[in-house]
Amino acid sequence: MAEPLDERLRDDAALDEIELTSDLMIAASTRETPLTQAEVDRILGLDTRP
């Protein structure tokens, strides 16, 4: 049986960064042109427009 993970080793900030980077990589891989700054901002959750 596997040992439970040690919660002291969990780094939520690093996991969040990995998720954001993954989202950017997936979005960029589906495009033939570079993402615009507005698109990057939206993916990163920086676009505050409704």
Short mmCIF file of N, CA, C and O in Angstrom, two decimals:
data_model
loop_
_atom_site.label_atom_id
_atom_site.label_comp_id
_atom_site.label_asym_id
_atom_site.label_seq_id
_atom_site.Cartn_x
_atom_site.Cartn_y
_atom_site.Cartn_z
N MET A 1 0.85 -1.18 0.00
CA MET A 1 0.00 0.00 0.00
C MET A 1 0.89 1.24 0.00
O MET A 1 1.89 1.30 0.70
N ALA A 2 0.53 2.24 -0.79
CA ALA A 2 1.33 3.45 -0.91
C ALA A 2 1.19 4.32 0.34
O ALA A 2 0.14 4.37 0.98
N GLU A 3 2.29 4.99 0.67
CA GLU A 3 2.29 5.92 1.80
C GLU A 3 1.52 7.18 1.42
O GLU A 3 1.60 7.64 0.28
N PRO A 4 0.78 7.78 2.34
CA PRO A 4 0.09 9.05 2.03
C PRO A 4 1.12 10.15 1.80
O PRO A 4 2.21 10.13 2.36
N LEU A 5 0.73 11.14 0.96
CA LEU A 5 1.64 12.24 0.69
C LEU A 5 1.81 13.12 1.93
O LEU A 5 0.87 13.33 2.69
N ASP A 6 3.02 13.61 2.12
CA ASP A 6 3.32 14.50 3.23
C ASP A 6 2.83 15.90 2.86
O ASP A 6 3.35 16.54 1.95
N GLU A 7 1.82 16.40 3.54
CA GLU A 7 1.22 17.70 3.23
C GLU A 7 2.21 18.84 3.38
O GLU A 7 2.04 19.91 2.80
N ARG A 8 3.29 18.65 4.13
CA ARG A 8 4.30 19.71 4.27
C ARG A 8 5.02 19.97 2.94
O ARG A 8 5.60 21.02 2.75
N LEU A 9 4.96 19.02 2.04
CA LEU A 9 5.64 19.16 0.76
C LEU A 9 4.75 19.77 -0.31
O LEU A 9 5.20 20.03 -1.42
N ARG A 10 3.51 20.01 0.01
CA ARG A 10 2.56 20.58 -0.96
C ARG A 10 2.85 22.06 -1.14
O ARG A 10 2.97 22.81 -0.18
N ASP A 11 2.96 22.49 -2.39
CA ASP A 11 3.23 23.90 -2.71
C ASP A 11 2.11 24.40 -3.62
O ASP A 11 2.16 24.24 -4.84
N ASP A 12 1.08 24.99 -3.01
CA ASP A 12 -0.07 25.44 -3.77
C ASP A 12 0.28 26.50 -4.80
O ASP A 12 -0.28 26.52 -5.90
N ALA A 13 1.20 27.40 -4.48
CA ALA A 13 1.60 28.44 -5.43
C ALA A 13 2.24 27.82 -6.67
O ALA A 13 1.94 28.22 -7.80
N ALA A 14 3.10 26.83 -6.47
CA ALA A 14 3.74 26.16 -7.61
C ALA A 14 2.70 25.41 -8.44
O ALA A 14 2.76 25.43 -9.68
N LEU A 15 1.76 24.77 -7.80
CA LEU A 15 0.71 24.06 -8.53
C LEU A 15 -0.14 25.03 -9.35
O LEU A 15 -0.51 24.72 -10.49
N ASP A 16 -0.44 26.20 -8.78
CA ASP A 16 -1.19 27.21 -9.52
C ASP A 16 -0.41 27.70 -10.74
O ASP A 16 -0.97 27.87 -11.83
N GLU A 17 0.90 27.90 -10.58
CA GLU A 17 1.73 28.34 -11.71
C GLU A 17 1.78 27.28 -12.79
O GLU A 17 1.73 27.61 -13.99
N ILE A 18 1.87 26.03 -12.40
CA ILE A 18 1.89 24.94 -13.37
C ILE A 18 0.58 24.91 -14.14
O ILE A 18 0.57 24.73 -15.37
N GLU A 19 -0.53 25.11 -13.46
CA GLU A 19 -1.84 25.10 -14.13
C GLU A 19 -1.95 26.26 -15.12
O GLU A 19 -2.41 26.07 -16.25
N LEU A 20 -1.50 27.45 -14.72
CA LEU A 20 -1.55 28.61 -15.63
C LEU A 20 -0.66 28.39 -16.84
O LEU A 20 -1.05 28.69 -17.98
N THR A 21 0.53 27.86 -16.62
CA THR A 21 1.44 27.58 -17.72
C THR A 21 0.84 26.56 -18.67
O THR A 21 0.92 26.71 -19.90
N SER A 22 0.22 25.54 -18.12
CA SER A 22 -0.44 24.52 -18.95
C SER A 22 -1.55 25.14 -19.79
O SER A 22 -1.68 24.83 -20.98
N ASP A 23 -2.35 26.00 -19.16
CA ASP A 23 -3.43 26.67 -19.90
C ASP A 23 -2.87 27.49 -21.06
O ASP A 23 -3.43 27.46 -22.17
N LEU A 24 -1.77 28.20 -20.82
CA LEU A 24 -1.16 28.99 -21.90
C LEU A 24 -0.61 28.10 -23.01
O LEU A 24 -0.78 28.39 -24.19
N MET A 25 0.04 27.00 -22.62
CA MET A 25 0.61 26.10 -23.62
C MET A 25 -0.48 25.47 -24.48
O MET A 25 -0.33 25.35 -25.70
N ILE A 26 -1.57 25.07 -23.87
CA ILE A 26 -2.67 24.46 -24.62
C ILE A 26 -3.27 25.48 -25.57
O ILE A 26 -3.52 25.18 -26.75
N ALA A 27 -3.51 26.70 -25.09
CA ALA A 27 -4.09 27.73 -25.95
C ALA A 27 -3.15 28.06 -27.11
O ALA A 27 -3.59 28.19 -28.25
N ALA A 28 -1.87 28.17 -26.83
CA ALA A 28 -0.91 28.51 -27.88
C ALA A 28 -0.76 27.38 -28.90
O ALA A 28 -0.56 27.64 -30.09
N SER A 29 -0.90 26.16 -28.46
CA SER A 29 -0.69 25.02 -29.37
C SER A 29 -1.84 24.87 -30.37
O SER A 29 -1.68 24.18 -31.39
N THR A 30 -2.96 25.50 -30.09
CA THR A 30 -4.09 25.39 -31.01
C THR A 30 -4.13 26.53 -32.02
O THR A 30 -5.04 26.59 -32.84
N ARG A 31 -3.15 27.40 -31.96
CA ARG A 31 -3.13 28.60 -32.81
C ARG A 31 -2.03 28.48 -33.87
O ARG A 31 -1.01 27.84 -33.65
N GLU A 32 -2.24 29.16 -34.97
CA GLU A 32 -1.19 29.25 -35.99
C GLU A 32 -0.40 30.53 -35.83
O GLU A 32 0.67 30.67 -36.42
N THR A 33 -0.94 31.48 -35.09
CA THR A 33 -0.26 32.75 -34.82
C THR A 33 -0.09 32.89 -33.31
O THR A 33 -0.78 32.23 -32.54
N PRO A 34 0.82 33.76 -32.88
CA PRO A 34 1.01 33.95 -31.44
C PRO A 34 -0.26 34.50 -30.78
O PRO A 34 -1.07 35.18 -31.41
N LEU A 35 -0.41 34.19 -29.51
CA LEU A 35 -1.51 34.75 -28.74
C LEU A 35 -1.30 36.25 -28.58
O LEU A 35 -0.17 36.71 -28.44
N THR A 36 -2.37 36.99 -28.59
CA THR A 36 -2.26 38.42 -28.33
C THR A 36 -2.12 38.63 -26.83
O THR A 36 -2.41 37.74 -26.02
N GLN A 37 -1.70 39.82 -26.45
CA GLN A 37 -1.58 40.13 -25.03
C GLN A 37 -2.92 40.04 -24.33
O GLN A 37 -3.03 39.54 -23.21
N ALA A 38 -3.98 40.47 -25.02
CA ALA A 38 -5.32 40.38 -24.45
C ALA A 38 -5.72 38.93 -24.21
O ALA A 38 -6.35 38.61 -23.18
N GLU A 39 -5.38 38.05 -25.12
CA GLU A 39 -5.69 36.63 -24.95
C GLU A 39 -4.92 36.03 -23.78
O GLU A 39 -5.47 35.26 -22.99
N VAL A 40 -3.66 36.38 -23.68
CA VAL A 40 -2.84 35.90 -22.56
C VAL A 40 -3.43 36.40 -21.24
O VAL A 40 -3.58 35.63 -20.29
N ASP A 41 -3.79 37.66 -21.19
CA ASP A 41 -4.38 38.22 -19.98
C ASP A 41 -5.66 37.48 -19.60
O ASP A 41 -5.89 37.17 -18.43
N ARG A 42 -6.51 37.18 -20.60
CA ARG A 42 -7.75 36.47 -20.34
C ARG A 42 -7.48 35.08 -19.79
O ARG A 42 -8.09 34.65 -18.81
N ILE A 43 -6.52 34.37 -20.37
CA ILE A 43 -6.18 33.01 -19.93
C ILE A 43 -5.65 33.03 -18.50
O ILE A 43 -5.95 32.16 -17.70
N LEU A 44 -4.88 34.07 -18.18
CA LEU A 44 -4.30 34.18 -16.84
C LEU A 44 -5.28 34.76 -15.81
O LEU A 44 -4.95 34.87 -14.64
N GLY A 45 -6.46 35.12 -16.28
CA GLY A 45 -7.45 35.66 -15.37
C GLY A 45 -7.25 37.12 -15.03
O GLY A 45 -7.75 37.60 -14.02
N LEU A 46 -6.52 37.83 -15.88
CA LEU A 46 -6.24 39.24 -15.62
C LEU A 46 -7.23 40.16 -16.30
O LEU A 46 -7.25 41.36 -16.02
N ASP A 47 -8.03 39.62 -17.19
CA ASP A 47 -9.01 40.41 -17.90
C ASP A 47 -10.23 40.60 -17.01
O ASP A 47 -10.92 39.63 -16.70
N THR A 48 -10.47 41.80 -16.58
CA THR A 48 -11.58 42.05 -15.64
C THR A 48 -12.87 42.44 -16.33
O THR A 48 -13.85 42.71 -15.67
N ARG A 49 -12.86 42.48 -17.68
CA ARG A 49 -14.10 42.80 -18.40
C ARG A 49 -15.08 41.65 -18.27
O ARG A 49 -14.68 40.49 -18.23
N PRO A 50 -16.38 41.97 -18.21
CA PRO A 50 -17.39 40.91 -18.09
C PRO A 50 -17.47 40.04 -19.34
O PRO A 50 -17.12 40.38 -20.39
#
